[in-house]
Amino acid sequence: MGGQNWKLTLPVDANGNDSSGATTTAERNTSATSVANLTSYVNPPYFYAENGEVVFKAHAAGATTGGSYPKTGLRQHVGGTGKDYYWSLDDFQKLDVRMQITEVMPIKSDLTIVQISSHSNQPLSIRYRLGLGLFIEHNENASGSSRTESIPYNIGERLHIVITVSETTTGVVTCQITNLDTGYVFNLEFD
């Protein structure tokens, strides 16, 4: 994966503080930690490797980045600085991930598991909603409209997600989600 082409966000600040004790949004700690070099980085319980898998964990009282929810998130640095970290929908890109959701807090039962961001919008977002399954929201460039598809998913089931920006056709994105436990396959293509 190359430890220097990624940015990790953790739900604590540089001193390990979260938002425990905050009673209003204004009191939340908005200084979540960002780590750029992940070559040998671990920070249990939020980010570590175990049995050949990488574990991500965040809690509802975590520190945030600005107006976002607490998260432990891994973001690819495609190149450049600042806003140049986004995917280009004009060039070949591919994300291939195997994952499973093992726990969701009932207090915040909507969890973003994968999303693709470009300079101008968020072309694709995959979320889990407790008891409801996966929701795939995609923005179609040609019409400017947003569509949401839903598929069944239960906590603990293993997923294989492959998202590709076409090598041959500018702006065409494909998404395939395979439930490795049930065999269910979802395919989506949009531009």
Coordinates of C-alpha atoms in Angstrom, one line a residue:
M1 CA 0.0 0.0 0.0
G2 CA 3.0 2.4 0.4
G3 CA 2.9 4.1 3.8
Q4 CA 3.5 7.6 2.4
N5 CA 0.7 7.8 -0.1
W6 CA -2.1 7.8 2.5
K7 CA -3.5 10.0 5.3
L8 CA -5.1 8.5 8.4
T9 CA -7.5 10.5 10.5
L10 CA -8.1 9.4 14.1
P11 CA -10.9 10.4 16.5
V12 CA -8.5 11.9 19.1
D13 CA -6.2 15.0 19.0
A14 CA -2.4 14.9 19.3
N15 CA -2.7 14.6 23.1
G16 CA -5.2 11.7 22.9
N17 CA -8.2 13.8 23.9
D18 CA -11.6 13.2 22.3
S19 CA -14.9 15.0 22.9
S20 CA -15.9 13.3 26.1
G21 CA -17.9 15.7 28.3
A22 CA -19.0 17.9 25.5
T23 CA -22.7 18.7 25.7
T24 CA -23.1 20.8 22.6
T25 CA -21.7 20.7 19.1
A26 CA -19.7 23.9 19.8
E27 CA -17.9 22.2 22.6
R28 CA -16.7 19.3 20.5
N29 CA -13.0 18.8 20.0
T30 CA -12.4 19.5 16.3
S31 CA -8.6 18.8 16.3
A32 CA -8.7 15.2 15.1
T33 CA -5.2 13.8 14.5
S34 CA -4.0 13.3 10.9
V35 CA -1.0 11.0 10.2
A36 CA 0.7 11.0 6.8
N37 CA 3.5 8.4 7.1
L38 CA 1.9 5.0 7.9
T39 CA 4.9 2.8 7.2
S40 CA 5.0 1.3 10.7
Y41 CA 2.3 3.4 12.4
V42 CA -0.2 1.9 14.9
N43 CA -2.5 3.6 17.4
P44 CA -4.6 1.0 19.3
P45 CA -7.5 0.9 19.7
Y46 CA -8.2 3.1 16.6
F47 CA -5.8 1.7 14.0
Y48 CA -3.7 -1.4 14.1
A49 CA -3.1 -4.7 12.3
E50 CA -4.3 -8.1 13.7
N51 CA -4.3 -11.5 12.1
G52 CA -3.4 -10.0 8.7
E53 CA -6.2 -7.5 8.8
V54 CA -6.2 -3.7 9.5
V55 CA -8.7 -2.6 12.2
F56 CA -10.3 0.8 12.2
K57 CA -12.3 2.0 15.2
A58 CA -14.0 5.3 16.1
H59 CA -16.3 6.2 19.0
A60 CA -19.3 8.5 19.2
A61 CA -17.5 10.9 21.5
G62 CA -14.4 11.2 19.3
A63 CA -12.7 14.3 18.1
T64 CA -13.7 15.5 14.6
T65 CA -12.3 17.3 11.6
G66 CA -14.4 20.5 11.4
G67 CA -18.1 19.7 11.0
S68 CA -17.7 15.9 10.3
Y69 CA -18.6 13.0 12.6
P70 CA -15.9 11.3 14.6
K71 CA -14.1 8.8 12.3
T72 CA -11.0 6.7 11.8
G73 CA -10.5 7.1 8.1
L74 CA -7.9 6.3 5.5
R75 CA -7.5 8.5 2.5
Q76 CA -5.3 8.0 -0.5
H77 CA -3.0 10.8 -1.5
V78 CA -3.0 10.6 -5.3
G79 CA -0.4 13.3 -5.6
G80 CA 0.3 16.9 -5.1
T81 CA -0.8 19.0 -2.2
G82 CA -4.0 20.3 -0.7
K83 CA -7.0 19.6 -2.8
D84 CA -4.9 17.6 -5.3
Y85 CA -5.4 14.5 -3.1
Y86 CA -8.7 13.8 -4.8
W87 CA -9.3 11.1 -7.4
S88 CA -9.4 12.2 -11.0
L89 CA -12.4 11.0 -13.0
D90 CA -10.4 11.6 -16.2
D91 CA -7.7 9.0 -15.4
F92 CA -7.7 5.3 -14.5
Q93 CA -8.2 4.7 -10.8
K94 CA -9.0 1.5 -8.9
L95 CA -9.9 0.7 -5.3
D96 CA -10.0 -3.0 -4.4
V97 CA -10.9 -3.6 -0.7
R98 CA -12.0 -6.6 1.3
M99 CA -13.7 -5.7 4.6
Q100 CA -16.4 -6.3 7.1
I101 CA -18.3 -4.2 9.6
T102 CA -18.1 -5.8 13.1
E103 CA -19.8 -3.3 15.3
V104 CA -21.9 -0.1 15.0
M105 CA -22.9 2.2 17.8
P106 CA -26.7 2.5 18.0
I107 CA -26.3 6.2 18.8
K108 CA -24.8 6.8 15.3
S109 CA -26.1 3.9 13.2
D110 CA -25.1 5.3 9.8
L111 CA -21.5 4.5 8.9
T112 CA -19.6 5.5 5.7
I113 CA -17.4 2.6 4.7
V114 CA -16.1 3.7 1.3
Q115 CA -16.3 7.0 -0.6
I116 CA -14.7 8.5 -3.7
S117 CA -14.3 12.3 -3.7
S118 CA -13.2 14.3 -6.7
H119 CA -12.4 18.1 -6.9
S120 CA -16.0 19.1 -7.5
N121 CA -18.2 16.6 -5.8
Q122 CA -18.5 13.2 -4.2
P123 CA -19.2 10.8 -7.1
L124 CA -19.7 7.7 -4.9
S125 CA -20.4 6.9 -1.3
I126 CA -21.2 3.5 0.3
R127 CA -22.8 3.6 3.7
Y128 CA -24.1 1.0 6.1
R129 CA -27.3 1.8 8.1
L130 CA -27.9 -0.5 11.1
G131 CA -30.6 -3.0 10.3
L132 CA -31.2 -1.6 6.8
G133 CA -28.2 -2.7 4.7
L134 CA -25.8 -0.9 2.4
F135 CA -26.8 2.3 0.5
I136 CA -24.8 3.3 -2.5
E137 CA -25.2 6.9 -3.5
H138 CA -23.8 8.1 -6.8
N139 CA -23.8 11.4 -8.7
E140 CA -24.2 11.2 -12.5
N141 CA -22.1 13.9 -14.2
A142 CA -24.2 13.9 -17.4
S143 CA -27.5 14.8 -15.6
G144 CA -26.1 16.2 -12.4
S145 CA -28.6 14.1 -10.5
S146 CA -27.9 11.9 -7.4
R147 CA -29.2 8.4 -7.1
T148 CA -29.3 5.9 -4.2
E149 CA -29.3 2.1 -4.5
S150 CA -29.7 -0.2 -1.6
I151 CA -28.6 -3.8 -1.1
P152 CA -28.9 -6.3 1.8
Y153 CA -26.1 -6.6 4.3
N154 CA -25.8 -7.8 7.9
I155 CA -23.0 -7.0 10.4
G156 CA -20.2 -9.5 10.3
E157 CA -20.6 -10.4 6.6
R158 CA -17.4 -10.1 4.5
L159 CA -17.5 -7.7 1.5
H160 CA -15.3 -7.4 -1.5
I161 CA -15.7 -3.9 -3.1
V162 CA -14.0 -2.9 -6.4
I163 CA -14.4 0.6 -7.7
T164 CA -12.8 1.6 -11.0
V165 CA -12.6 4.8 -13.1
S166 CA -12.4 3.5 -16.7
E167 CA -9.0 3.4 -18.5
T168 CA -10.8 3.8 -21.9
T169 CA -13.9 6.0 -21.3
T170 CA -13.4 9.3 -19.5
G171 CA -15.6 9.7 -16.4
V172 CA -17.1 6.2 -16.4
V173 CA -17.1 4.7 -12.9
T174 CA -18.0 1.0 -12.1
C175 CA -18.7 -0.4 -8.6
Q176 CA -19.0 -4.0 -7.8
I177 CA -19.9 -5.2 -4.3
T178 CA -19.7 -8.9 -3.6
N179 CA -20.9 -10.3 -0.3
L180 CA -18.4 -13.1 0.3
D181 CA -20.7 -14.9 2.8
T182 CA -24.0 -14.9 0.9
G183 CA -22.7 -14.7 -2.7
Y184 CA -24.8 -11.6 -3.5
V185 CA -23.2 -9.5 -6.2
F186 CA -24.2 -5.8 -6.9
N187 CA -23.0 -4.1 -10.1
L188 CA -23.3 -0.4 -10.9
E189 CA -21.9 1.7 -13.8
F190 CA -22.4 5.5 -14.1
D191 CA -20.7 8.6 -15.6

